[in-house]
PDB file of C-alpha atoms in Angstrom:
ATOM      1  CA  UNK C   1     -16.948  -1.987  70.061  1.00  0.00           C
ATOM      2  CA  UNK C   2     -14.592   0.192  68.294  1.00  0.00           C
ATOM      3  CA  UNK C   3     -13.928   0.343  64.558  1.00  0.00           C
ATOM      4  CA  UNK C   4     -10.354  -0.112  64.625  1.00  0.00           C
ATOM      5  CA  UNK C   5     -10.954  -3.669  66.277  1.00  0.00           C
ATOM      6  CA  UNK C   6     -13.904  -4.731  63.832  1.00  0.00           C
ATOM      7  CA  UNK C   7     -11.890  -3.820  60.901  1.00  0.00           C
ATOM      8  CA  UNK C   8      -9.221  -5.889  61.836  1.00  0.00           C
ATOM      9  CA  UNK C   9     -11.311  -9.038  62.125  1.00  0.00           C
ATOM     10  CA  UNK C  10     -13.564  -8.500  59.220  1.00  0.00           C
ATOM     11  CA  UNK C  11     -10.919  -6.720  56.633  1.00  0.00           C
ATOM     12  CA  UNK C  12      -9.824 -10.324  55.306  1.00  0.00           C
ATOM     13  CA  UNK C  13     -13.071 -11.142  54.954  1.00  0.00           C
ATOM     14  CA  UNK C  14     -13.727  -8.296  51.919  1.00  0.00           C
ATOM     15  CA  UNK C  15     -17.195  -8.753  51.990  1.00  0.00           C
ATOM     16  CA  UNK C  16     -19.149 -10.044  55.235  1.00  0.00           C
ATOM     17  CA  UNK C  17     -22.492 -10.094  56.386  1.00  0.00           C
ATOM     18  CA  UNK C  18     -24.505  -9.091  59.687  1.00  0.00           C
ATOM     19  CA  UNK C  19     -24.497 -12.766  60.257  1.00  0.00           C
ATOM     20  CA  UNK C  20     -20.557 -12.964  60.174  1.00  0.00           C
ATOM     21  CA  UNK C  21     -20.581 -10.289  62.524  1.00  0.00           C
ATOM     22  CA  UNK C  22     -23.045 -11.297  65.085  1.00  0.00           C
ATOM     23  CA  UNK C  23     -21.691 -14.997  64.763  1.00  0.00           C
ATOM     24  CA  UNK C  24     -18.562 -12.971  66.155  1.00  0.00           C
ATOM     25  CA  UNK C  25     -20.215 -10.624  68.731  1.00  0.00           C
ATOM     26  CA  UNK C  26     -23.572 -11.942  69.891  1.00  0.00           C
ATOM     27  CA  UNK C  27     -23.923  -8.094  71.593  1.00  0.00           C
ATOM     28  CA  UNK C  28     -22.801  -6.284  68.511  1.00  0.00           C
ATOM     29  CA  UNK C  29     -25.149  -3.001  68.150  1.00  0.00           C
ATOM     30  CA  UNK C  30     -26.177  -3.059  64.485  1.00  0.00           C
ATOM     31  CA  UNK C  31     -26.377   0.729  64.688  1.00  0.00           C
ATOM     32  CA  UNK C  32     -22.585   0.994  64.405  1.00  0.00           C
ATOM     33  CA  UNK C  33     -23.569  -0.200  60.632  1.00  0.00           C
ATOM     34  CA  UNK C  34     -25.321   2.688  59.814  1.00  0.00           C
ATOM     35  CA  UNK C  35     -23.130   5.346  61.775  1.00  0.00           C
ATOM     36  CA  UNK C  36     -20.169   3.956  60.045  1.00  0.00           C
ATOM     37  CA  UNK C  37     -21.636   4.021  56.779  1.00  0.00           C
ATOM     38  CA  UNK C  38     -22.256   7.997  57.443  1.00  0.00           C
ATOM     39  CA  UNK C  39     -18.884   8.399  58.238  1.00  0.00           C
ATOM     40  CA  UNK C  40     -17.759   6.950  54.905  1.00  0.00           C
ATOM     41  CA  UNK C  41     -15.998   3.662  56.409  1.00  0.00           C
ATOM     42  CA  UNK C  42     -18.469   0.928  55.227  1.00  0.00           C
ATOM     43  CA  UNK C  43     -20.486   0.379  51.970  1.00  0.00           C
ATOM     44  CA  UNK C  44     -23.845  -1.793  51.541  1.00  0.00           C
ATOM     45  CA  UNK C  45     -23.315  -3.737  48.767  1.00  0.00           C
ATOM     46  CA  UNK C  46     -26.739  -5.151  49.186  1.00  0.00           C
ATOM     47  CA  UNK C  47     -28.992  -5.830  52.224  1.00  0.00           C
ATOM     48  CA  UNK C  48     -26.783  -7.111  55.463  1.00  0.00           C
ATOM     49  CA  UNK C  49     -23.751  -6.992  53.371  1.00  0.00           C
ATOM     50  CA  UNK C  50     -21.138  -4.545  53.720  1.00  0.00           C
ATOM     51  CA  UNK C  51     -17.237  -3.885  52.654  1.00  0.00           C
ATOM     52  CA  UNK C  52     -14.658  -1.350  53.564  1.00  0.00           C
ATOM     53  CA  UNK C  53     -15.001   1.558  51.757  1.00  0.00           C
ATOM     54  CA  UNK C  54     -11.576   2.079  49.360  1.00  0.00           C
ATOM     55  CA  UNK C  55     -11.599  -2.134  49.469  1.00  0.00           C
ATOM     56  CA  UNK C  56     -10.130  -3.033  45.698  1.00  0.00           C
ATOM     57  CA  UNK C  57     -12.534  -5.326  43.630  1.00  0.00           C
ATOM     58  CA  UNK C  58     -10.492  -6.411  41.246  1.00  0.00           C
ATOM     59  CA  UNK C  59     -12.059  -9.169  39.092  1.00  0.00           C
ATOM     60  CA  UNK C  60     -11.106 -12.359  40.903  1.00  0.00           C
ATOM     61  CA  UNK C  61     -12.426  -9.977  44.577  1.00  0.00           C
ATOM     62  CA  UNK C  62     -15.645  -9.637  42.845  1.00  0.00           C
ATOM     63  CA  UNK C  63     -16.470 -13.393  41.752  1.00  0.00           C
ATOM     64  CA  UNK C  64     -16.009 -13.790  46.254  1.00  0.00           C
ATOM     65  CA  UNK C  65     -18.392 -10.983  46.521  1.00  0.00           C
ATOM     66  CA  UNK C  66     -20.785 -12.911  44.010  1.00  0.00           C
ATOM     67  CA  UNK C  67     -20.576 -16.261  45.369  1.00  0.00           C
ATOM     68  CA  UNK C  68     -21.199 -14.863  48.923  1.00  0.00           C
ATOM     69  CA  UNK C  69     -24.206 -12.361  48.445  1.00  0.00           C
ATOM     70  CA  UNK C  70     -26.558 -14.807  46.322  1.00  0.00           C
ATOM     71  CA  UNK C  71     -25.422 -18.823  47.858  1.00  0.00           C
ATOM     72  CA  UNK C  72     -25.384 -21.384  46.781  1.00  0.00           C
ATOM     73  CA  UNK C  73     -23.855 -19.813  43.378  1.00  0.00           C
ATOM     74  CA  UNK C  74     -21.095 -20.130  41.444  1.00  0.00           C
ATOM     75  CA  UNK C  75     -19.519 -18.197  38.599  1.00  0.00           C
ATOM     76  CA  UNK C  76     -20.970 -19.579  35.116  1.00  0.00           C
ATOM     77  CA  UNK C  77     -21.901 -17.836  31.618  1.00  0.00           C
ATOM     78  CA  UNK C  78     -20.234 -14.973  30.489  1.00  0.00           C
ATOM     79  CA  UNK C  79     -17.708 -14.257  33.307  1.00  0.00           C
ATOM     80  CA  UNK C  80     -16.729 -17.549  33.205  1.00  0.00           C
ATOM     81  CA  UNK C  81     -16.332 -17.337  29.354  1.00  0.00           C
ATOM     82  CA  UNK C  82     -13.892 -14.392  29.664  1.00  0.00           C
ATOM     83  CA  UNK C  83     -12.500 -16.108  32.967  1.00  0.00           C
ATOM     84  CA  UNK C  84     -10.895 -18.597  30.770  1.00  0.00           C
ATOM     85  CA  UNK C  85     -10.370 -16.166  27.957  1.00  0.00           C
ATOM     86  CA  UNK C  86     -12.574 -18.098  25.793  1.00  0.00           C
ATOM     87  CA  UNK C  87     -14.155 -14.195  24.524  1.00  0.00           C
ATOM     88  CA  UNK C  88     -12.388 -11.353  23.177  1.00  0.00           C
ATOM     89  CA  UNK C  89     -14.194  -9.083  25.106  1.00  0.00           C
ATOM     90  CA  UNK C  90     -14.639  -7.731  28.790  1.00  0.00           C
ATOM     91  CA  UNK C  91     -18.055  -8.308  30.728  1.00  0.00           C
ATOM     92  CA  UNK C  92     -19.016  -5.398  32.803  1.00  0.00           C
ATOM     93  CA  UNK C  93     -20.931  -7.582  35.093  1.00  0.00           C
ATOM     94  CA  UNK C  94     -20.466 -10.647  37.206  1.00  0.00           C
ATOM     95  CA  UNK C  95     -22.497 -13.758  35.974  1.00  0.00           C
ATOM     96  CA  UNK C  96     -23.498 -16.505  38.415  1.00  0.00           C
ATOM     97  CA  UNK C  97     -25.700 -19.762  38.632  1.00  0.00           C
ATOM     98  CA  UNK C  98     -27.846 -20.751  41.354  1.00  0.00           C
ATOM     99  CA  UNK C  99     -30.349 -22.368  42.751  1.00  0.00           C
ATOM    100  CA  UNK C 100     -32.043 -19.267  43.701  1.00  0.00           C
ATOM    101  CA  UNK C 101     -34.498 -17.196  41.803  1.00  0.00           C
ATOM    102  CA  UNK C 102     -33.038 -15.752  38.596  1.00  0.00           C
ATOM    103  CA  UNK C 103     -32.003 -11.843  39.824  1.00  0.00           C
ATOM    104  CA  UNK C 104     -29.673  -9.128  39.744  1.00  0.00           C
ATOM    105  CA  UNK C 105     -28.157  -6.667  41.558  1.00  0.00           C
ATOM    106  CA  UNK C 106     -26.838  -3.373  40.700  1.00  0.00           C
ATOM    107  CA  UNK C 107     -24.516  -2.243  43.511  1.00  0.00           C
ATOM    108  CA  UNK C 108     -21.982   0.184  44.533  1.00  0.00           C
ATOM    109  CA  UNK C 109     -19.289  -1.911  43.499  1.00  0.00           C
ATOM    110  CA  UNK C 110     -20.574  -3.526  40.425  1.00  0.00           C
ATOM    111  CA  UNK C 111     -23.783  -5.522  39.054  1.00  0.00           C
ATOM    112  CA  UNK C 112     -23.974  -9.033  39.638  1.00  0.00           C
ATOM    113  CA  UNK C 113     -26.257 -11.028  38.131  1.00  0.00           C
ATOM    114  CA  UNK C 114     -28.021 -14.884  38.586  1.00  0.00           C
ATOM    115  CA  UNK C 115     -29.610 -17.155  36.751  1.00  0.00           C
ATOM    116  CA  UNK C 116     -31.308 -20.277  38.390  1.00  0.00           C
ATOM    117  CA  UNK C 117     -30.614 -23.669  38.158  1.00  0.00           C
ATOM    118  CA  UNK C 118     -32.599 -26.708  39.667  1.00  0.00           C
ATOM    119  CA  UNK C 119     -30.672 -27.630  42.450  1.00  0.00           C
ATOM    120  CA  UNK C 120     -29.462 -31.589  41.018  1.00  0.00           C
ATOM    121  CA  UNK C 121     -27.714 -29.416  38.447  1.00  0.00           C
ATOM    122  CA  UNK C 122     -25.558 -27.740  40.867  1.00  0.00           C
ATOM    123  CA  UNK C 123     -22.615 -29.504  39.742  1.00  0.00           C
ATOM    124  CA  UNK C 124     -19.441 -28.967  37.752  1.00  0.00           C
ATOM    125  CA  UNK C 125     -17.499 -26.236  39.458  1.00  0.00           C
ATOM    126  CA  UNK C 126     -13.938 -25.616  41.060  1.00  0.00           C
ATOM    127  CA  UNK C 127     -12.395 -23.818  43.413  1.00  0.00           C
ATOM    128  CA  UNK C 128      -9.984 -20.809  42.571  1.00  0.00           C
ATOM    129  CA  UNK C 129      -7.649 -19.233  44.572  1.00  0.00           C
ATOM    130  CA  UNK C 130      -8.431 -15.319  45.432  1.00  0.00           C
ATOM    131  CA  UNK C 131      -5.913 -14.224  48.014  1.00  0.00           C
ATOM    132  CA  UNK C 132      -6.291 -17.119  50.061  1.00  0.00           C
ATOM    133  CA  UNK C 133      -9.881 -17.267  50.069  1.00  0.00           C
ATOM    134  CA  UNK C 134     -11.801 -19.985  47.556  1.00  0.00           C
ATOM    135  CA  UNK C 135     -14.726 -18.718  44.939  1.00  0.00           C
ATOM    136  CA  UNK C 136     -16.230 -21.249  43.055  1.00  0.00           C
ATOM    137  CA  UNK C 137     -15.841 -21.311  39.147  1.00  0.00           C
ATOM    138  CA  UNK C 138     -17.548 -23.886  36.412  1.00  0.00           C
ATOM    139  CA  UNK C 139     -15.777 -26.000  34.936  1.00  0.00           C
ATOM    140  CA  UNK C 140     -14.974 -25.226  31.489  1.00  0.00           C
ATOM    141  CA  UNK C 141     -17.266 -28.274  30.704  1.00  0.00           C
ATOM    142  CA  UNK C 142     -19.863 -27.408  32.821  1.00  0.00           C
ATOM    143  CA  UNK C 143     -19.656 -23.966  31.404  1.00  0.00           C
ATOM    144  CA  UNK C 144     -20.877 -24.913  27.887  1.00  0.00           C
ATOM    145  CA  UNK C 145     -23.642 -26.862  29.304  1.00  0.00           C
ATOM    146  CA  UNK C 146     -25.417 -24.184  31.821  1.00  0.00           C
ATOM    147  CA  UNK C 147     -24.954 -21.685  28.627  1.00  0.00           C
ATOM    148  CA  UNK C 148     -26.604 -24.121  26.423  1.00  0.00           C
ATOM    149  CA  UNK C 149     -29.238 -25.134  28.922  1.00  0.00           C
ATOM    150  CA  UNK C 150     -30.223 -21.568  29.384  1.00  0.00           C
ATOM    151  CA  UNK C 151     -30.219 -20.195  26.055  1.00  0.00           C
ATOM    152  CA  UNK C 152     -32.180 -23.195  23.720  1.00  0.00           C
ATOM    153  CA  UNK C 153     -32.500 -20.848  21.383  1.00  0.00           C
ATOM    154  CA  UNK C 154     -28.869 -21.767  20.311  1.00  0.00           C
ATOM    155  CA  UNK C 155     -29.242 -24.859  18.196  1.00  0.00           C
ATOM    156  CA  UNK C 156     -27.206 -24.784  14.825  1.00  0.00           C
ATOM    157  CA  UNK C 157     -23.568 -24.296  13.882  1.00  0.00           C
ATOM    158  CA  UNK C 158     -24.222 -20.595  13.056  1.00  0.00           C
ATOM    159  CA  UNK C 159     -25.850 -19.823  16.602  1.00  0.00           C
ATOM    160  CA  UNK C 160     -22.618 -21.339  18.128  1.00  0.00           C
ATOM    161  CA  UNK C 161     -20.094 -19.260  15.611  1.00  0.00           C
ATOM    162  CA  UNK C 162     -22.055 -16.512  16.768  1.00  0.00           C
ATOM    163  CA  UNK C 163     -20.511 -16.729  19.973  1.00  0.00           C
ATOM    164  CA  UNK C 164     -17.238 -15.802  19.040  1.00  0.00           C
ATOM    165  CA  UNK C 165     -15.248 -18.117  20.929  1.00  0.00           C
ATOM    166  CA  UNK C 166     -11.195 -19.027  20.895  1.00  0.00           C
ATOM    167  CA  UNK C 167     -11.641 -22.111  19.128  1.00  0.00           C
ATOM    168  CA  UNK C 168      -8.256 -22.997  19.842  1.00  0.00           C
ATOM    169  CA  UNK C 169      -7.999 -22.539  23.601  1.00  0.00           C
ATOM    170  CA  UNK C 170     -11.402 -24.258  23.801  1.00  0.00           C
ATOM    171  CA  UNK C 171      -9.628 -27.537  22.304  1.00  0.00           C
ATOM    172  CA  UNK C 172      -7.110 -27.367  24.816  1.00  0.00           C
ATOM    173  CA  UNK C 173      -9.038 -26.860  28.012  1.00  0.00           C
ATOM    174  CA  UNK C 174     -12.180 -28.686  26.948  1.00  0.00           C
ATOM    175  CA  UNK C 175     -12.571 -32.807  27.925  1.00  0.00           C
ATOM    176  CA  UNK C 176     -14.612 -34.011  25.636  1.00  0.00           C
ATOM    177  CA  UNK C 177     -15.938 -37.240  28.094  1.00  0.00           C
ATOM    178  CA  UNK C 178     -16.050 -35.390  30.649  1.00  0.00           C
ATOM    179  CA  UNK C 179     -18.446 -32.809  28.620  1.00  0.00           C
ATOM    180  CA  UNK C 180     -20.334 -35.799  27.455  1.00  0.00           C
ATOM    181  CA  UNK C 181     -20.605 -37.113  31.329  1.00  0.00           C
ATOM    182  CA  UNK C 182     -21.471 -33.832  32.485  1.00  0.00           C
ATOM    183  CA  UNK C 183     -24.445 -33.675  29.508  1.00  0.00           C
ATOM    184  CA  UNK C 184     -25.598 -36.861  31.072  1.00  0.00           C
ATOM    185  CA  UNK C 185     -26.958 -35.798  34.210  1.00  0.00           C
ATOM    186  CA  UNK C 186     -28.750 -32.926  33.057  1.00  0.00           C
ATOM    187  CA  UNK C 187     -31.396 -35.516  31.513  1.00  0.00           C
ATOM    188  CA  UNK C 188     -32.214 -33.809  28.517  1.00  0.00           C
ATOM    189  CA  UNK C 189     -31.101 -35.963  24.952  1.00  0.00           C
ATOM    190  CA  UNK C 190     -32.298 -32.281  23.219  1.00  0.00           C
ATOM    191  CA  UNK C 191     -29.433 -30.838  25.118  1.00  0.00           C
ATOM    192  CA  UNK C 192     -27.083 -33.588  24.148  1.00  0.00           C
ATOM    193  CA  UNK C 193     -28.017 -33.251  20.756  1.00  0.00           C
ATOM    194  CA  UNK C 194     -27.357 -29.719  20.837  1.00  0.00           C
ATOM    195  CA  UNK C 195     -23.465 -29.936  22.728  1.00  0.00           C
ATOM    196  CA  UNK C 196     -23.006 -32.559  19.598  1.00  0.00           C
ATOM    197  CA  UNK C 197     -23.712 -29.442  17.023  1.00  0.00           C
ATOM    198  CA  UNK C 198     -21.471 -27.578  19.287  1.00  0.00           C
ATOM    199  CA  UNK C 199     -18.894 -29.733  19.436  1.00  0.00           C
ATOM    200  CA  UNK C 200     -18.760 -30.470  15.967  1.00  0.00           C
ATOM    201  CA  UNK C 201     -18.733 -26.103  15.254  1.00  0.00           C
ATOM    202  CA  UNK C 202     -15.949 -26.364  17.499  1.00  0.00           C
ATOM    203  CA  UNK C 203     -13.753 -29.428  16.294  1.00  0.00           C
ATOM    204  CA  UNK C 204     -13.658 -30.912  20.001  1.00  0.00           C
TER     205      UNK C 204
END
């Protein structure tokens, strides 16, 4: 197979896998991988996952590359946070739950990191557009919940101020039953005591 041809099938793809590609050629020889990562036309991003070298990751390009490497995931905790510009500041890395071991990976085209969640609480997300393609984002709701289910440390009104978050945009995105519903099924009245402190730092 020439590269010309494979590029054209897997180029709207931005990231795909060796199972993409031998879903799409059965006969495929996988050492056209490594000859045209010599040549400079592929990258690794990690093992049997590749992208077109000189492919733009802009942010919303990276949270597909997240969700697809490490599934099931879906963008939570701090890139969520500054998804819905609930921070004031940038994250230089792309922050994921999933039912998968807690890892991360430092690539070529940025460091993506996950944090595990039991698989009942794999809940709460949506999808957003990226160039046609869907990556899936928490819910602002859910957001607050995963954050506060992974970080008990944060318990009282200073440890929420601490996180520096546009009060003011949070009011207007945030549901307040549908955070309490959400709180519900992660079976934990320590948790829902804690979103009450939260809530109440917050004015929701």
């Amino acid at each position: 197979m020439g590269y010309i041809h494979f590029k054209q099938h897997f180029e709207p793809f931005r990231v795909f896998s060796l199972q993409d590609i031998l879903k799409w050629d059965r006969a495929f020889d996988t050492r056209r991988l490594v000859e045209w990562q010599s040549k400079g036309y592929l990258i690794k991003v990690i093992n049997r996952w590749y992208m077109f070298t000189g492919e733009k990751a802009p942010s919303s390009s990276m949270y597909l590359i997240a969700n697809r490497i490490y599934a099931p995931s879906y963008i939570s905790f701090q890139s969520a946070w500054a998804y819905y510009g609930l921070i004031p500041e940038g994250v230089y890395q792309v922050t994921s739950a999933s039912t998968l071991k807690t890892h991360i990976f430092k690539t070529k085209v940025g460091v993506f990191s996950y944090r595990q969640l039991k698989p009942a609480l794999m809940f709460g997300y949506r999808f957003i557009d990226d160039g046609g393609q869907q990556c899936k984002m928490a819910d602002p709701e859910k957001l607050i919940l995963d954050h506060l289910y992974l970080n008990p440390s944060l318990k009282s009104a200073e440890d929420f101020e601490s996180l520096r978050l546009n009060q003011s945009l949070l009011k207007e995105i945030i549901n307040r039953e549908k955070l309490t519903d959400y709180s519900k099924l992660f079976g934990s009245q320590a948790l829902e005591n804690r979103m009450v402190v939260f809530c109440k730092t917050y004015e929701l």
